[in-house]
Short mmCIF file of C-alpha atoms and ligand atoms in Angstrom, two decimals:
data_model
loop_
_atom_site.label_atom_id
_atom_site.label_comp_id
_atom_site.label_asym_id
_atom_site.label_seq_id
_atom_site.Cartn_x
_atom_site.Cartn_y
_atom_site.Cartn_z
CA MET A 41 120.97 80.24 -39.03
CA ARG A 42 121.07 76.79 -37.34
CA PRO A 43 123.28 76.46 -34.28
CA GLY A 44 126.79 75.87 -35.54
CA LEU A 45 128.13 76.61 -39.00
CA LEU A 46 128.55 73.73 -41.43
CA GLY A 47 128.74 75.46 -44.80
CA ILE A 48 127.99 78.56 -46.84
CA GLU A 49 125.58 76.75 -49.17
CA ALA A 50 122.82 76.63 -46.52
CA LEU A 51 123.23 80.25 -45.38
CA SER A 52 121.01 83.06 -46.58
CA ARG A 53 122.33 86.40 -47.79
CA GLU A 54 121.01 87.92 -44.55
CA ASP A 55 122.97 85.41 -42.40
CA ILE A 56 126.14 86.21 -44.32
CA GLU A 57 125.61 89.98 -44.24
CA ALA A 58 125.04 89.88 -40.48
CA ILE A 59 128.36 88.08 -39.91
CA LEU A 60 130.30 90.36 -42.28
CA THR A 61 128.84 93.51 -40.72
CA ARG A 62 129.59 92.32 -37.20
CA ALA A 63 133.13 91.30 -38.20
CA LYS A 64 133.79 94.90 -39.17
CA ASP A 65 133.12 95.92 -35.54
CA PHE A 66 135.87 93.53 -34.42
CA GLN A 67 138.53 94.67 -36.92
CA PRO A 68 141.46 96.37 -35.16
CA HIS A 69 142.29 99.97 -36.02
CA GLY A 70 145.77 101.10 -37.03
CA GLY A 71 148.47 99.15 -35.23
CA GLU A 72 146.17 98.08 -32.36
CA SER A 73 145.53 94.48 -31.42
CA PHE A 74 142.06 92.89 -31.36
CA LYS A 75 140.06 94.31 -28.46
CA ARG A 76 138.98 92.11 -25.54
CA PHE A 77 135.29 91.57 -24.81
CA ASP A 78 133.32 89.72 -22.15
CA ILE A 79 130.63 88.57 -24.57
CA LEU A 80 131.41 84.84 -24.17
CA ARG A 81 132.69 84.85 -20.58
CA GLY A 82 132.19 81.41 -19.00
CA ARG A 83 131.87 79.65 -22.39
CA MET A 84 134.26 76.96 -23.58
CA VAL A 85 135.26 76.23 -27.17
CA VAL A 86 137.18 73.12 -28.27
CA ASN A 87 139.26 73.24 -31.48
CA LEU A 88 139.59 69.69 -32.84
CA PHE A 89 141.85 69.50 -35.88
CA PHE A 90 142.42 66.24 -37.75
CA GLU A 91 144.42 68.07 -40.44
CA ALA A 92 147.25 70.58 -40.21
CA SER A 93 146.39 74.26 -39.79
CA THR A 94 148.13 77.49 -38.84
CA ARG A 95 145.65 80.23 -39.74
CA THR A 96 142.27 78.67 -38.98
CA ARG A 97 143.13 76.97 -35.71
CA THR A 98 145.09 79.90 -34.27
CA SER A 99 142.55 82.50 -35.31
CA PHE A 100 139.63 80.52 -33.85
CA GLU A 101 141.57 80.25 -30.59
CA ILE A 102 142.40 83.98 -30.56
CA ALA A 103 138.80 84.84 -31.51
CA ALA A 104 137.36 82.76 -28.66
CA LYS A 105 139.79 84.22 -26.12
CA ARG A 106 139.24 87.83 -27.27
CA LEU A 107 135.52 87.29 -26.70
CA GLY A 108 136.25 86.11 -23.15
CA ALA A 109 135.72 82.35 -23.74
CA ASP A 110 138.08 79.55 -22.76
CA ALA A 111 139.60 77.74 -25.72
CA VAL A 112 141.30 74.35 -25.91
CA SER A 113 143.04 73.10 -29.06
CA ILE A 114 143.57 69.42 -29.86
CA THR A 115 145.28 67.90 -32.87
CA ALA A 116 144.68 64.34 -34.03
CA SER A 117 148.35 63.42 -33.65
CA SER A 118 148.34 64.51 -29.99
CA SER A 119 144.99 62.89 -29.16
CA SER A 120 143.82 59.33 -28.57
CA VAL A 121 142.82 59.21 -32.26
CA SER A 122 146.44 58.16 -32.78
CA LYS A 123 145.68 55.14 -30.51
CA GLY A 124 142.75 54.05 -32.68
CA GLU A 125 139.80 55.88 -31.08
CA SER A 126 137.01 56.46 -33.61
CA LEU A 127 135.72 59.89 -34.62
CA VAL A 128 132.36 59.33 -32.90
CA ASP A 129 133.99 58.09 -29.68
CA THR A 130 136.40 61.03 -29.71
CA LEU A 131 133.57 63.52 -30.16
CA ASN A 132 131.40 61.83 -27.49
CA THR A 133 134.37 61.95 -25.11
CA LEU A 134 134.89 65.66 -25.74
CA ALA A 135 131.15 66.31 -25.51
CA ALA A 136 131.13 64.73 -22.03
CA MET A 137 133.42 67.56 -20.92
CA ARG A 138 130.57 69.94 -21.80
CA PRO A 139 132.14 72.43 -24.20
CA ASP A 140 129.76 75.00 -25.67
CA ALA A 141 130.99 74.47 -29.25
CA ILE A 142 133.38 72.25 -31.18
CA ILE A 143 135.36 73.69 -34.10
CA MET A 144 136.38 70.80 -36.33
CA ARG A 145 138.62 70.22 -39.34
CA HIS A 146 138.61 66.78 -40.94
CA SER A 147 139.87 65.23 -44.17
CA ALA A 148 136.49 63.56 -44.86
CA SER A 149 133.90 65.67 -46.68
CA GLY A 150 130.72 65.70 -44.57
CA ALA A 151 132.39 64.69 -41.27
CA PRO A 152 131.11 67.78 -39.36
CA HIS A 153 127.61 67.31 -40.81
CA PHE A 154 127.57 63.70 -39.60
CA LEU A 155 128.62 64.75 -36.10
CA ALA A 156 126.16 67.63 -36.00
CA ARG A 157 123.38 65.04 -36.43
CA HIS A 158 124.66 63.02 -33.46
CA LEU A 159 125.67 65.72 -30.98
CA ALA A 160 123.61 68.45 -29.37
CA ILE A 161 126.64 70.79 -29.27
CA PRO A 162 127.06 73.36 -32.08
CA ILE A 163 129.71 72.23 -34.58
CA VAL A 164 131.67 74.74 -36.66
CA ASN A 165 133.20 73.39 -39.84
CA ALA A 166 136.83 74.52 -40.09
CA GLY A 167 137.27 72.67 -43.40
CA ASP A 168 135.92 69.23 -44.39
CA GLY A 169 137.79 67.38 -47.12
CA THR A 170 137.13 68.92 -50.52
CA HIS A 171 133.65 70.12 -49.51
CA GLU A 172 133.50 73.47 -47.65
CA HIS A 173 135.57 75.90 -45.58
CA PRO A 174 132.84 78.39 -44.63
CA THR A 175 134.80 80.78 -42.43
CA GLN A 176 137.46 81.10 -45.16
CA ALA A 177 134.82 82.31 -47.64
CA LEU A 178 133.44 84.72 -45.02
CA LEU A 179 136.86 86.22 -44.32
CA ASP A 180 137.54 86.41 -48.05
CA ALA A 181 134.28 88.32 -48.55
CA ARG A 182 135.13 90.64 -45.65
CA THR A 183 138.54 91.30 -47.27
CA ILE A 184 137.03 92.06 -50.68
CA LEU A 185 134.41 94.34 -49.10
CA ASP A 186 137.17 96.26 -47.32
CA GLN A 187 138.33 97.23 -50.85
CA ARG A 188 135.04 97.38 -52.80
CA PRO A 189 131.55 98.71 -51.97
CA ALA A 190 129.75 95.49 -53.00
CA LEU A 191 130.29 91.96 -54.33
CA GLU A 192 127.60 92.29 -56.99
CA GLY A 193 129.02 92.55 -60.51
CA LEU A 194 132.62 91.76 -59.53
CA ARG A 195 134.63 89.39 -61.69
CA VAL A 196 136.45 86.96 -59.39
CA ALA A 197 138.99 84.59 -60.97
CA ILE A 198 139.71 81.55 -58.77
CA ILE A 199 142.78 79.79 -60.13
CA GLY A 200 144.56 76.54 -59.35
CA ASP A 201 143.64 73.16 -57.91
CA ILE A 202 139.89 73.69 -58.06
CA GLU A 203 139.02 69.99 -57.81
CA HIS A 204 140.40 69.55 -54.31
CA SER A 205 139.55 73.01 -52.98
CA ARG A 206 136.94 73.47 -50.26
CA VAL A 207 137.92 77.15 -50.33
CA ALA A 208 136.80 77.39 -53.97
CA ARG A 209 133.47 75.68 -53.26
CA SER A 210 132.61 77.89 -50.28
CA ASN A 211 133.62 81.01 -52.22
CA VAL A 212 131.53 79.99 -55.23
CA HIS A 213 128.47 79.58 -52.98
CA LEU A 214 129.02 82.91 -51.23
CA LEU A 215 130.01 85.04 -54.21
CA SER A 216 127.22 83.73 -56.42
CA LYS A 217 124.61 84.49 -53.72
CA PHE A 218 125.71 88.13 -54.03
CA GLY A 219 125.75 88.35 -57.82
CA ALA A 220 129.49 88.14 -58.49
CA HIS A 221 130.72 86.44 -61.67
CA VAL A 222 133.10 83.63 -60.68
CA VAL A 223 135.58 82.25 -63.21
CA LEU A 224 137.13 78.94 -62.17
CA CYS A 225 140.45 78.24 -63.88
CA GLY A 226 142.97 75.41 -63.71
CA PRO A 227 144.46 72.54 -65.67
CA ALA A 228 141.80 70.23 -67.09
CA SER A 229 142.86 67.47 -64.68
CA LEU A 230 142.06 69.76 -61.70
CA LEU A 231 138.91 71.45 -63.07
CA PRO A 232 135.90 69.08 -63.15
CA ARG A 233 133.35 70.34 -65.71
CA GLU A 234 130.41 69.73 -63.32
CA LEU A 235 131.61 72.61 -61.13
CA ALA A 236 129.94 74.97 -63.63
CA ASN A 237 126.63 73.70 -62.13
CA LEU A 238 127.63 74.54 -58.54
CA ALA A 239 125.89 77.92 -58.66
CA SER A 240 124.68 80.53 -61.11
CA GLY A 241 127.20 82.97 -62.56
CA VAL A 242 130.05 80.42 -62.67
CA THR A 243 132.16 79.84 -65.79
CA LEU A 244 135.15 77.56 -66.36
CA THR A 245 138.33 77.99 -68.39
CA ASN A 246 141.73 76.32 -68.66
CA ASP A 247 143.27 79.57 -69.94
CA MET A 248 144.75 81.68 -67.16
CA ALA A 249 145.00 84.86 -69.25
CA GLU A 250 141.30 84.57 -70.13
CA ALA A 251 140.37 84.12 -66.45
CA ILE A 252 142.38 87.13 -65.30
CA THR A 253 141.37 89.55 -68.07
CA GLY A 254 139.14 92.22 -66.53
CA ALA A 255 139.21 90.57 -63.08
CA ASP A 256 138.54 92.61 -59.94
CA VAL A 257 139.82 89.81 -57.71
CA ILE A 258 142.43 87.13 -58.47
CA MET A 259 142.20 84.34 -55.92
CA MET A 260 145.02 81.81 -56.17
CA LEU A 261 144.68 78.35 -54.62
CA ARG A 262 147.21 75.99 -53.12
CA VAL A 263 148.00 72.80 -55.04
CA GLN A 264 146.74 70.19 -52.57
CA LEU A 265 149.31 67.47 -53.07
CA GLU A 266 147.99 65.65 -49.98
CA ARG A 267 144.66 65.03 -51.78
CA GLN A 268 146.15 64.05 -55.14
CA HIS A 269 146.53 60.29 -55.28
CA GLU A 270 148.33 60.41 -58.59
CA ALA A 271 150.24 63.23 -60.26
CA THR A 272 147.56 65.22 -62.13
CA PHE A 273 149.99 67.81 -63.50
CA PRO A 274 153.81 67.66 -63.68
CA ALA A 275 155.04 69.82 -60.79
CA GLY A 276 157.68 71.64 -62.84
CA GLU A 277 155.18 72.80 -65.46
CA TYR A 278 152.55 74.04 -63.04
CA PHE A 279 154.07 77.45 -62.36
CA ARG A 280 154.69 78.03 -66.07
CA PHE A 281 150.99 77.64 -66.93
CA TYR A 282 149.13 78.46 -63.70
CA GLY A 283 151.54 80.42 -61.51
CA LEU A 284 150.63 84.11 -61.05
CA ARG A 285 153.42 86.47 -62.14
CA LEU A 286 153.66 90.26 -62.33
CA GLU A 287 152.96 90.32 -66.09
CA HIS A 288 149.54 88.69 -65.51
CA LEU A 289 148.43 91.64 -63.38
CA GLN A 290 148.39 93.90 -66.47
CA LEU A 291 145.39 91.89 -67.72
CA ALA A 292 143.28 92.48 -64.61
CA LYS A 293 141.51 95.71 -63.63
CA GLN A 294 143.93 98.42 -62.58
CA ASP A 295 142.80 98.21 -58.95
CA ALA A 296 142.54 94.40 -58.85
CA ILE A 297 143.55 92.60 -55.66
CA VAL A 298 145.40 89.29 -55.28
CA MET A 299 144.21 86.80 -52.66
CA HIS A 300 145.35 83.38 -51.46
CA PRO A 301 143.90 81.42 -48.51
CA GLY A 302 147.36 80.19 -47.54
CA PRO A 303 149.61 78.48 -46.94
CA ILE A 304 151.22 79.89 -50.08
CA ASN A 305 153.88 78.07 -52.08
CA ARG A 306 156.08 80.74 -53.65
CA GLY A 307 157.28 79.73 -57.10
CA ARG A 308 154.44 77.24 -57.55
CA GLU A 309 151.14 79.15 -57.22
CA LEU A 310 152.49 82.70 -57.37
CA SER A 311 155.80 84.50 -57.60
CA SER A 312 157.31 86.27 -54.59
CA GLU A 313 157.00 89.59 -56.48
CA VAL A 314 153.22 89.13 -56.63
CA ALA A 315 152.87 87.73 -53.09
CA ASP A 316 154.70 90.74 -51.65
CA SER A 317 153.23 93.35 -54.03
CA GLN A 318 150.89 96.23 -53.15
CA LYS A 319 148.07 94.29 -54.80
CA SER A 320 148.39 91.35 -52.42
CA VAL A 321 145.86 91.30 -49.55
CA ILE A 322 146.98 87.91 -48.26
CA LEU A 323 147.89 89.16 -44.77
CA SER A 324 144.65 91.19 -44.59
CA GLN A 325 142.85 87.88 -45.17
CA VAL A 326 144.68 86.41 -42.17
CA GLU A 327 143.80 89.43 -40.00
CA ASN A 328 140.16 89.27 -41.08
CA GLY A 329 140.15 85.59 -40.12
CA VAL A 330 140.17 86.62 -36.46
CA ALA A 331 137.45 89.28 -36.86
CA VAL A 332 135.16 86.99 -38.87
CA ARG A 333 135.62 84.08 -36.46
CA MET A 334 134.79 86.39 -33.54
CA ALA A 335 131.55 87.28 -35.33
CA VAL A 336 130.77 83.61 -36.01
CA LEU A 337 131.44 82.52 -32.42
CA GLU A 338 129.37 85.40 -31.06
CA LYS A 339 126.45 84.49 -33.34
CA ILE A 340 126.55 80.85 -32.31
CA LEU A 341 127.23 81.23 -28.60
CA ALA A 342 126.23 84.62 -27.28
N1 CP B 23 143.45 78.96 -45.10
C1 CP B 23 143.60 77.97 -44.22
O1 CP B 23 142.69 77.20 -43.95
O2 CP B 23 144.86 77.92 -43.67
P1 CP B 23 145.30 76.86 -42.57
O3 CP B 23 145.32 75.51 -43.21
O4 CP B 23 146.67 77.32 -42.11
O5 CP B 23 144.28 76.89 -41.45
#
């Protein structure tokens, strides 16, 4: 693995397995909190977020601190970006303060890759435009593997705004590397046909019932209104055709799990009954976000 983490596509199965196995060591037991370690004592991590975040930014900060590192979080609105400073100048300024890694989220696909070519500091991609969100796919895999012995042979239905979803792309790369069958489902306006070529074992459908039938995992996606420049689907109709409701769960495997990267929009992507049901592992995903990000930071910095 190169220093930093820019995407799942470039990782090998061995890289991914090493992170997922190590993340298991960091998972808390019972009602305990995440344990403290000294593994990264003296290291400094900067979280630089140009887009809103609750889960990713907070869990990276907690992960760094639980490993003994110092962590500083900066948002674009509270930085000199709001005064017109360019991305490169902002990153060079932060690099001059000698952090050991920069965790970055940006609305432009490829922004962290561009910076990784210009800076010697490891860059971790915390979500770039519609391209990749690698630590989300890693925590999703950890969550599935907490419920299943292996990813191979699983049917994973990813449903919603596929076109704008970096979560979908990173999950397709990861799941297909491990032999899962990924079904991408959404309205035609949000499901570009070329996504079938993203990896082997990927199929596309506009029919939600078809996607869910026999599924081991149902992964719902947020409708990313901030990336839709024109209405691609009337808002009122979305839930009727692509919102997950209790009756859909009868079509999936009996022990199927429901996932969502968050933030969830109840009544648009899924009903409250489903979000709060026994099948929902949405909060386990959040918890695994800390464990997986501890494993990633340790691998990059220790
Ligand atoms: N899943 C995810 O990236 O959530 P946040 O936008 O809250 O970080």
